mmCIF file of C-alpha atoms and ligand atoms in Angstrom:
data_model
loop_
_atom_site.group_PDB
_atom_site.id
_atom_site.type_symbol
_atom_site.label_atom_id
_atom_site.label_comp_id
_atom_site.label_asym_id
_atom_site.label_seq_id
_atom_site.Cartn_x
_atom_site.Cartn_y
_atom_site.Cartn_z
ATOM 1 C CA UNK A 30 94.908 119.906 114.954
ATOM 2 C CA UNK A 31 97.531 117.732 113.303
ATOM 3 C CA UNK A 32 95.097 116.864 110.532
ATOM 4 C CA UNK A 33 94.310 120.497 109.898
ATOM 5 C CA UNK A 34 97.988 121.284 109.776
ATOM 6 C CA UNK A 35 98.535 118.544 107.215
ATOM 7 C CA UNK A 36 95.584 119.668 105.132
ATOM 8 C CA UNK A 37 96.709 123.273 105.192
ATOM 9 C CA UNK A 38 100.105 122.227 104.122
ATOM 10 C CA UNK A 39 98.778 120.277 101.155
ATOM 11 C CA UNK A 40 96.324 122.905 100.030
ATOM 12 C CA UNK A 41 98.548 125.908 100.266
ATOM 13 C CA UNK A 42 101.559 125.665 98.040
ATOM 14 C CA UNK A 43 104.821 126.738 99.631
ATOM 15 C CA UNK A 44 106.219 129.958 98.293
ATOM 16 C CA UNK A 45 109.723 129.722 96.989
ATOM 17 C CA UNK A 46 111.527 133.049 97.171
ATOM 18 C CA UNK A 47 114.079 131.947 94.606
ATOM 19 C CA UNK A 48 111.428 131.498 91.949
ATOM 20 C CA UNK A 49 110.602 135.172 92.076
ATOM 21 C CA UNK A 50 107.195 134.750 93.698
ATOM 22 C CA UNK A 51 105.727 137.697 95.483
ATOM 23 C CA UNK A 52 107.679 138.475 98.621
ATOM 24 C CA UNK A 53 105.703 138.151 101.802
ATOM 25 C CA UNK A 54 106.699 140.291 104.738
ATOM 26 C CA UNK A 55 104.909 139.260 107.918
ATOM 27 C CA UNK A 56 104.282 141.851 110.579
ATOM 28 C CA UNK A 57 105.668 141.521 114.092
ATOM 29 C CA UNK A 58 102.127 141.046 115.337
ATOM 30 C CA UNK A 59 101.631 138.061 113.013
ATOM 31 C CA UNK A 60 104.878 136.487 114.162
ATOM 32 C CA UNK A 61 103.883 137.001 117.776
ATOM 33 C CA UNK A 62 100.469 135.415 117.167
ATOM 34 C CA UNK A 63 102.064 132.586 115.195
ATOM 35 C CA UNK A 64 104.358 131.752 118.089
ATOM 36 C CA UNK A 65 101.444 131.903 120.511
ATOM 37 C CA UNK A 66 99.332 129.646 118.291
ATOM 38 C CA UNK A 67 102.014 127.024 117.783
ATOM 39 C CA UNK A 68 102.345 127.641 114.054
ATOM 40 C CA UNK A 69 106.132 127.185 114.055
ATOM 41 C CA UNK A 70 107.145 123.568 113.565
ATOM 42 C CA UNK A 71 110.330 121.696 112.767
ATOM 43 C CA UNK A 72 110.730 120.019 109.395
ATOM 44 C CA UNK A 73 113.338 117.298 109.247
ATOM 45 C CA UNK A 74 116.080 116.879 106.675
ATOM 46 C CA UNK A 75 117.787 113.484 106.817
ATOM 47 C CA UNK A 76 121.462 112.866 107.525
ATOM 48 C CA UNK A 77 122.949 110.067 105.458
ATOM 49 C CA UNK A 78 125.902 108.085 106.796
ATOM 50 C CA UNK A 79 128.399 107.590 103.963
ATOM 51 C CA UNK A 80 129.693 104.325 105.438
ATOM 52 C CA UNK A 81 126.348 102.551 105.573
ATOM 53 C CA UNK A 82 124.303 104.641 103.098
ATOM 54 C CA UNK A 83 121.613 104.748 105.786
ATOM 55 C CA UNK A 84 119.797 107.599 107.468
ATOM 56 C CA UNK A 85 121.208 108.149 110.953
ATOM 57 C CA UNK A 86 119.445 111.333 111.975
ATOM 58 C CA UNK A 87 118.076 114.648 110.828
ATOM 59 C CA UNK A 88 118.421 118.390 111.113
ATOM 60 C CA UNK A 89 115.363 120.239 112.381
ATOM 61 C CA UNK A 90 114.595 123.292 110.227
ATOM 62 C CA UNK A 91 111.836 125.638 111.283
ATOM 63 C CA UNK A 92 108.801 126.156 109.066
ATOM 64 C CA UNK A 93 105.871 128.450 109.710
ATOM 65 C CA UNK A 94 102.457 127.015 108.949
ATOM 66 C CA UNK A 95 101.053 130.430 108.254
ATOM 67 C CA UNK A 96 97.248 130.676 108.405
ATOM 68 C CA UNK A 97 96.981 132.279 104.959
ATOM 69 C CA UNK A 98 100.404 132.059 103.299
ATOM 70 C CA UNK A 99 101.078 128.329 103.467
ATOM 71 C CA UNK A 100 104.376 126.886 104.628
ATOM 72 C CA UNK A 101 106.973 129.609 104.998
ATOM 73 C CA UNK A 102 110.723 128.998 105.243
ATOM 74 C CA UNK A 103 112.965 130.988 107.619
ATOM 75 C CA UNK A 104 113.814 133.335 104.772
ATOM 76 C CA UNK A 105 110.486 135.100 105.381
ATOM 77 C CA UNK A 106 110.554 135.557 109.105
ATOM 78 C CA UNK A 107 113.768 134.618 110.866
ATOM 79 C CA UNK A 108 115.441 138.032 110.686
ATOM 80 C CA UNK A 109 112.351 139.852 111.936
ATOM 81 C CA UNK A 110 111.761 137.283 114.649
ATOM 82 C CA UNK A 111 115.359 137.657 115.848
ATOM 83 C CA UNK A 112 115.109 141.440 115.817
ATOM 84 C CA UNK A 113 111.990 141.147 117.964
ATOM 85 C CA UNK A 114 114.129 139.343 120.551
ATOM 86 C CA UNK A 115 112.209 136.074 120.189
ATOM 87 C CA UNK A 116 115.181 133.883 119.369
ATOM 88 C CA UNK A 117 115.088 131.986 122.635
ATOM 89 C CA UNK A 118 111.336 131.410 122.372
ATOM 90 C CA UNK A 119 111.724 129.958 118.885
ATOM 91 C CA UNK A 120 114.623 127.800 120.033
ATOM 92 C CA UNK A 121 112.570 126.432 122.899
ATOM 93 C CA UNK A 122 109.588 125.729 120.631
ATOM 94 C CA UNK A 123 111.723 123.917 118.036
ATOM 95 C CA UNK A 124 113.907 122.030 120.521
ATOM 96 C CA UNK A 125 110.879 120.810 122.447
ATOM 97 C CA UNK A 126 109.146 119.448 119.340
ATOM 98 C CA UNK A 127 112.393 118.003 118.003
ATOM 99 C CA UNK A 128 113.145 116.151 121.230
ATOM 100 C CA UNK A 129 109.625 114.741 121.287
ATOM 101 C CA UNK A 130 109.856 113.660 117.654
ATOM 102 C CA UNK A 131 113.263 112.085 118.143
ATOM 103 C CA UNK A 132 112.084 110.189 121.188
ATOM 104 C CA UNK A 133 109.128 108.806 119.270
ATOM 105 C CA UNK A 134 111.469 107.586 116.499
ATOM 106 C CA UNK A 135 113.543 105.861 119.163
ATOM 107 C CA UNK A 136 110.395 104.258 120.507
ATOM 108 C CA UNK A 137 109.738 102.773 117.089
ATOM 109 C CA UNK A 138 113.251 101.382 116.956
ATOM 110 C CA UNK A 139 115.186 104.083 115.106
ATOM 111 C CA UNK A 140 117.924 105.519 117.307
ATOM 112 C CA UNK A 141 118.448 108.673 115.296
ATOM 113 C CA UNK A 142 120.344 111.806 116.198
ATOM 114 C CA UNK A 143 118.681 115.191 116.009
ATOM 115 C CA UNK A 144 120.385 118.490 115.199
ATOM 116 C CA UNK A 145 118.812 121.806 116.100
ATOM 117 C CA UNK A 146 119.922 125.294 115.071
ATOM 118 C CA UNK A 147 120.568 127.737 117.893
ATOM 119 C CA UNK A 148 121.905 131.243 117.921
ATOM 120 C CA UNK A 149 124.738 132.684 119.920
ATOM 121 C CA UNK A 150 122.337 134.692 122.067
ATOM 122 C CA UNK A 151 120.675 131.434 123.191
ATOM 123 C CA UNK A 152 123.987 129.941 124.233
ATOM 124 C CA UNK A 153 124.882 133.149 126.047
ATOM 125 C CA UNK A 154 121.916 132.783 128.393
ATOM 126 C CA UNK A 155 122.990 131.841 131.867
ATOM 127 C CA UNK A 156 120.450 129.043 132.277
ATOM 128 C CA UNK A 157 120.541 127.682 128.713
ATOM 129 C CA UNK A 158 122.352 124.434 129.522
ATOM 130 C CA UNK A 159 120.239 123.746 132.629
ATOM 131 C CA UNK A 160 116.959 124.349 130.801
ATOM 132 C CA UNK A 161 118.035 122.110 127.969
ATOM 133 C CA UNK A 162 119.039 119.287 130.290
ATOM 134 C CA UNK A 163 115.715 119.641 132.083
ATOM 135 C CA UNK A 164 113.823 119.347 128.779
ATOM 136 C CA UNK A 165 115.800 116.274 127.726
ATOM 137 C CA UNK A 166 115.098 114.661 131.055
ATOM 138 C CA UNK A 167 111.421 115.588 131.015
ATOM 139 C CA UNK A 168 110.855 114.142 127.545
ATOM 140 C CA UNK A 169 113.132 111.170 128.019
ATOM 141 C CA UNK A 170 115.793 111.625 125.375
ATOM 142 C CA UNK A 171 119.437 110.913 126.162
ATOM 143 C CA UNK A 172 121.658 113.969 125.687
ATOM 144 C CA UNK A 173 124.028 112.147 123.378
ATOM 145 C CA UNK A 174 121.420 112.172 120.617
ATOM 146 C CA UNK A 175 121.228 115.967 120.515
ATOM 147 C CA UNK A 176 123.484 118.260 118.499
ATOM 148 C CA UNK A 177 123.232 122.047 118.556
ATOM 149 C CA UNK A 178 124.272 123.845 115.389
ATOM 150 C CA UNK A 179 125.688 127.318 115.540
ATOM 151 C CA UNK A 180 126.736 129.169 112.410
ATOM 152 C CA UNK A 181 130.353 130.107 112.101
ATOM 153 C CA UNK A 182 129.409 133.720 111.374
ATOM 154 C CA UNK A 183 127.662 133.905 114.724
ATOM 155 C CA UNK A 184 130.400 132.319 116.785
ATOM 156 C CA UNK A 185 131.098 134.670 119.602
ATOM 157 C CA UNK A 186 134.221 136.700 119.729
ATOM 158 C CA UNK A 187 133.737 136.328 123.465
ATOM 159 C CA UNK A 188 135.632 133.061 123.494
ATOM 160 C CA UNK A 189 135.586 132.697 127.268
ATOM 161 C CA UNK A 190 131.797 132.805 127.454
ATOM 162 C CA UNK A 191 131.350 130.435 124.536
ATOM 163 C CA UNK A 192 133.921 128.055 125.931
ATOM 164 C CA UNK A 193 132.020 127.946 129.214
ATOM 165 C CA UNK A 194 128.683 127.016 127.660
ATOM 166 C CA UNK A 195 130.115 124.590 125.117
ATOM 167 C CA UNK A 196 132.174 122.867 127.793
ATOM 168 C CA UNK A 197 129.182 122.584 130.084
ATOM 169 C CA UNK A 198 127.059 121.111 127.290
ATOM 170 C CA UNK A 199 129.832 118.724 126.315
ATOM 171 C CA UNK A 200 130.232 117.566 129.901
ATOM 172 C CA UNK A 201 126.594 116.579 129.652
ATOM 173 C CA UNK A 202 127.111 114.792 126.347
ATOM 174 C CA UNK A 203 125.377 117.382 124.149
ATOM 175 C CA UNK A 204 127.211 118.005 120.893
ATOM 176 C CA UNK A 205 127.981 121.314 119.229
ATOM 177 C CA UNK A 206 128.353 121.689 115.488
ATOM 178 C CA UNK A 207 129.861 124.596 113.540
ATOM 179 C CA UNK A 208 127.348 125.331 110.800
ATOM 180 C CA UNK A 209 128.189 126.933 107.432
ATOM 181 C CA UNK A 210 131.875 126.333 108.068
ATOM 182 C CA UNK A 211 134.093 128.404 105.823
ATOM 183 C CA UNK A 212 131.779 131.406 105.621
ATOM 184 C CA UNK A 213 132.648 132.955 108.974
ATOM 185 C CA UNK A 214 135.798 133.757 110.808
ATOM 186 C CA UNK A 215 136.502 131.189 113.469
ATOM 187 C CA UNK A 216 140.180 131.010 114.238
ATOM 188 C CA UNK A 217 142.206 127.839 114.352
ATOM 189 C CA UNK A 218 142.843 128.700 117.987
ATOM 190 C CA UNK A 219 139.107 128.755 118.662
ATOM 191 C CA UNK A 220 138.677 125.441 116.845
ATOM 192 C CA UNK A 221 141.396 123.913 118.994
ATOM 193 C CA UNK A 222 140.281 125.408 122.320
ATOM 194 C CA UNK A 223 136.513 124.868 122.096
ATOM 195 C CA UNK A 224 135.289 121.280 122.353
ATOM 196 C CA UNK A 225 133.173 121.243 119.198
ATOM 197 C CA UNK A 226 131.941 117.876 117.940
ATOM 198 C CA UNK A 227 131.106 118.497 114.329
ATOM 199 C CA UNK A 228 131.976 120.627 111.333
ATOM 200 C CA UNK A 229 129.410 121.337 108.623
ATOM 201 C CA UNK A 230 130.790 122.356 105.273
ATOM 202 C CA UNK A 231 128.729 125.177 103.832
ATOM 203 C CA UNK A 232 126.646 124.371 100.789
ATOM 204 C CA UNK A 233 128.411 126.982 98.664
ATOM 205 C CA UNK A 234 131.525 124.770 98.733
ATOM 206 C CA UNK A 235 129.642 121.543 98.062
ATOM 207 C CA UNK A 236 127.783 123.157 95.185
ATOM 208 C CA UNK A 237 130.909 124.347 93.367
ATOM 209 C CA UNK A 238 133.426 121.666 94.260
ATOM 210 C CA UNK A 239 133.143 119.847 90.955
ATOM 211 C CA UNK A 240 133.507 122.917 88.787
ATOM 212 C CA UNK A 241 135.977 125.006 90.751
ATOM 213 C CA UNK A 242 139.337 123.745 91.987
ATOM 214 C CA UNK A 243 139.364 126.429 94.678
ATOM 215 C CA UNK A 244 136.086 125.231 96.134
ATOM 216 C CA UNK A 245 137.389 121.697 95.919
ATOM 217 C CA UNK A 246 140.454 122.783 97.864
ATOM 218 C CA UNK A 247 138.209 124.315 100.519
ATOM 219 C CA UNK A 248 136.225 121.082 100.855
ATOM 220 C CA UNK A 249 139.370 118.944 101.076
ATOM 221 C CA UNK A 250 140.928 121.305 103.597
ATOM 222 C CA UNK A 251 137.783 121.347 105.765
ATOM 223 C CA UNK A 252 137.520 117.558 105.726
ATOM 224 C CA UNK A 253 141.171 117.163 106.616
ATOM 225 C CA UNK A 254 140.880 119.688 109.419
ATOM 226 C CA UNK A 255 137.785 117.969 110.790
ATOM 227 C CA UNK A 256 139.494 114.615 110.729
ATOM 228 C CA UNK A 257 142.677 115.856 112.363
ATOM 229 C CA UNK A 258 140.747 117.661 115.091
ATOM 230 C CA UNK A 259 138.537 114.623 115.687
ATOM 231 C CA UNK A 260 135.346 116.328 114.519
ATOM 232 C CA UNK A 261 132.564 114.603 112.640
ATOM 233 C CA UNK A 262 132.215 116.025 109.128
ATOM 234 C CA UNK A 263 128.919 116.868 107.468
ATOM 235 C CA UNK A 264 128.461 118.227 103.943
ATOM 236 C CA UNK A 265 125.428 120.421 103.294
ATOM 237 C CA UNK A 266 123.702 121.014 99.996
ATOM 238 C CA UNK A 267 124.482 117.664 98.371
ATOM 239 C CA UNK A 268 122.393 117.713 95.207
ATOM 240 C CA UNK A 269 124.087 115.343 92.755
ATOM 241 C CA UNK A 270 125.302 111.756 92.720
ATOM 242 C CA UNK A 271 128.728 112.979 91.621
ATOM 243 C CA UNK A 272 129.016 115.179 94.714
ATOM 244 C CA UNK A 273 127.906 112.287 96.883
ATOM 245 C CA UNK A 274 130.470 109.922 95.372
ATOM 246 C CA UNK A 275 133.325 112.358 95.734
ATOM 247 C CA UNK A 276 132.461 113.406 99.292
ATOM 248 C CA UNK A 277 132.328 109.764 100.281
ATOM 249 C CA UNK A 278 135.733 109.153 98.684
ATOM 250 C CA UNK A 279 137.143 112.167 100.515
ATOM 251 C CA UNK A 280 136.003 110.664 103.821
ATOM 252 C CA UNK A 281 133.087 112.949 104.666
ATOM 253 C CA UNK A 282 131.046 111.229 107.398
ATOM 254 C CA UNK A 283 127.539 112.577 106.799
ATOM 255 C CA UNK A 284 125.711 113.968 103.782
ATOM 256 C CA UNK A 285 122.729 116.302 103.799
ATOM 257 C CA UNK A 286 120.959 117.770 100.798
ATOM 258 C CA UNK A 287 118.211 117.586 98.227
ATOM 259 C CA UNK A 288 119.752 114.462 96.671
ATOM 260 C CA UNK A 289 118.784 112.571 99.803
ATOM 261 C CA UNK A 290 115.697 114.629 100.599
ATOM 262 C CA UNK A 291 114.339 118.106 101.137
ATOM 263 C CA UNK A 292 113.333 118.973 104.703
ATOM 264 C CA UNK A 293 110.121 117.045 105.399
ATOM 265 C CA UNK A 294 107.148 117.380 107.704
ATOM 266 C CA UNK A 295 107.492 114.812 110.471
ATOM 267 C CA UNK A 296 104.930 112.400 108.991
ATOM 268 C CA UNK A 297 106.774 112.392 105.653
ATOM 269 C CA UNK A 298 110.135 111.980 107.360
ATOM 270 C CA UNK A 299 108.805 108.923 109.182
ATOM 271 C CA UNK A 300 107.567 107.461 105.882
ATOM 272 C CA UNK A 301 110.985 108.078 104.366
ATOM 273 C CA UNK A 302 113.009 106.296 107.028
ATOM 274 C CA UNK A 303 110.536 103.485 107.599
ATOM 275 C CA UNK A 304 111.215 102.319 104.071
ATOM 276 C CA UNK A 305 114.704 103.707 103.885
ATOM 277 C CA UNK A 306 115.607 103.131 100.293
ATOM 278 C CA UNK A 307 117.139 106.624 100.414
ATOM 279 C CA UNK A 308 115.941 107.435 96.969
ATOM 280 C CA UNK A 309 115.543 111.106 96.230
ATOM 281 C CA UNK A 310 112.274 112.299 97.696
ATOM 282 C CA UNK A 311 111.822 115.699 96.231
ATOM 283 C CA UNK A 312 108.494 116.952 97.428
ATOM 284 C CA UNK A 313 108.484 119.606 100.094
HETATM 285 P P1 C2E B 20 121.255 125.925 107.795
HETATM 286 O O1 C2E B 20 121.154 125.492 109.200
HETATM 287 O O2 C2E B 20 122.606 126.024 107.196
HETATM 288 O O3 C2E B 20 120.329 124.918 107.006
HETATM 289 C C1 C2E B 20 120.545 124.504 105.682
HETATM 290 C C2 C2E B 20 119.638 125.214 104.718
HETATM 291 O O4 C2E B 20 119.894 124.744 103.397
HETATM 292 C C3 C2E B 20 118.151 124.944 104.942
HETATM 293 O O5 C2E B 20 117.441 126.113 104.532
HETATM 294 C C4 C2E B 20 117.874 123.797 103.975
HETATM 295 O O6 C2E B 20 116.519 123.700 103.609
HETATM 296 C C5 C2E B 20 118.731 124.195 102.814
HETATM 297 N N1 C2E B 20 119.158 123.036 102.016
HETATM 298 C C6 C2E B 20 119.323 121.764 102.418
HETATM 299 N N2 C2E B 20 119.751 120.977 101.424
HETATM 300 C C7 C2E B 20 119.878 121.760 100.339
HETATM 301 C C8 C2E B 20 120.313 121.515 98.976
HETATM 302 O O7 C2E B 20 120.651 120.411 98.580
HETATM 303 N N3 C2E B 20 120.325 122.608 98.144
HETATM 304 C C9 C2E B 20 119.955 123.841 98.553
HETATM 305 N N4 C2E B 20 119.996 124.839 97.669
HETATM 306 N N5 C2E B 20 119.548 124.107 99.832
HETATM 307 C C10 C2E B 20 119.519 123.081 100.704
HETATM 308 P P2 C2E B 20 116.264 126.705 105.426
HETATM 309 O O8 C2E B 20 115.465 125.588 105.997
HETATM 310 O O9 C2E B 20 115.580 127.726 104.592
HETATM 311 O O10 C2E B 20 117.014 127.398 106.625
HETATM 312 C C11 C2E B 20 117.867 128.492 106.417
HETATM 313 C C12 C2E B 20 118.648 128.821 107.662
HETATM 314 O O11 C2E B 20 117.780 129.297 108.680
HETATM 315 C C13 C2E B 20 119.355 127.621 108.276
HETATM 316 O O12 C2E B 20 120.554 127.361 107.593
HETATM 317 C C14 C2E B 20 119.560 128.087 109.691
HETATM 318 O O13 C2E B 20 120.711 128.887 109.803
HETATM 319 C C15 C2E B 20 118.321 128.939 109.924
HETATM 320 N N6 C2E B 20 117.343 128.139 110.690
HETATM 321 C C16 C2E B 20 116.517 127.152 110.251
HETATM 322 N N7 C2E B 20 115.764 126.669 111.247
HETATM 323 C C17 C2E B 20 116.115 127.346 112.374
HETATM 324 C C18 C2E B 20 115.710 127.275 113.748
HETATM 325 O O14 C2E B 20 114.859 126.486 114.172
HETATM 326 N N8 C2E B 20 116.313 128.163 114.606
HETATM 327 C C19 C2E B 20 117.258 129.028 114.191
HETATM 328 N N9 C2E B 20 117.820 129.836 115.102
HETATM 329 N N10 C2E B 20 117.680 129.100 112.915
HETATM 330 C C20 C2E B 20 117.117 128.274 112.013
HETATM 331 MG MG1 MG B 21 121.969 124.174 110.389
HETATM 332 MG MG1 MG B 22 124.314 125.375 107.104
HETATM 333 MG MG1 MG B 23 122.824 128.381 106.500
#
């Protein structure tokens, strides 16, 4: 099955929406079948530690190994899937595979962290924390290696509810990251009151920081805020050496972006870190 997946992936070129290729709109039925058939898998994009210049973990990003369309990014299906009410199923599928992958890296001597994207509706589920802890226990990964990313735009206005779940997860050593920071509307009060662990600077700021003083100000402000609040800082969308150099100088803890690597199928991610020269690896 793994072999077939790999072959499919090599034979069918991924479709990049930004290059103006034909837009593919899957039907709900296809998405349903895809979930049933295990066609949704995590790809892994490395996290680079600026202090050591080494890979210390990865973010899991869902890809759909579609039977006829090749490897599809969330752009093609995430909105529809969410509207179908399948968010929690996708989360479970991706978290399960990510935990298993991370544990196998640990077994080969690489104690990486893994970050998984979740949505607010997942966190709102009464039994979310318990189910997650059960999974971690079942597959033998310590909670401290798992980070859940939630986008700032999705952060609940129901602060009490969010605080409950985040606190419960934190008590069990699971970390919560605010994704796409700067694009939503979290309040300073919320940042102070909720025990977040990490702040991810949105790629729009990283991208423009060297050409726009306002974006630079936003990056500096975010990094300062993260530091002062005791949050780990991650910059997304790092594409150039200049951005890398500057972010390191500004004290950003972790870098993520095409400069280090695109999101990779697990086998390619393993190849990358096993001979971690952290040279740009640009294939998909
Ligand atoms: P995100 O969590 O903010 O992930 C970062 C996105 O930026 C990813 O897009 C990644 O491939 C892309 N990216 C990384 N480095 C660079 C770079 O240097 N330049 C540019 N231009 N882009 C870069 P992707 O994989 O298409 O995912 C899009 C969004 O879909 C994610 O944004 C996340 O919000 C959501 N998503 C992805 N996987 C999952 C999942 O398993 N569950 C849920 N609920 N959402 C997911
Ligand atoms: Mg993310
Ligand atoms: Mg992001
Ligand atoms: Mg995003």
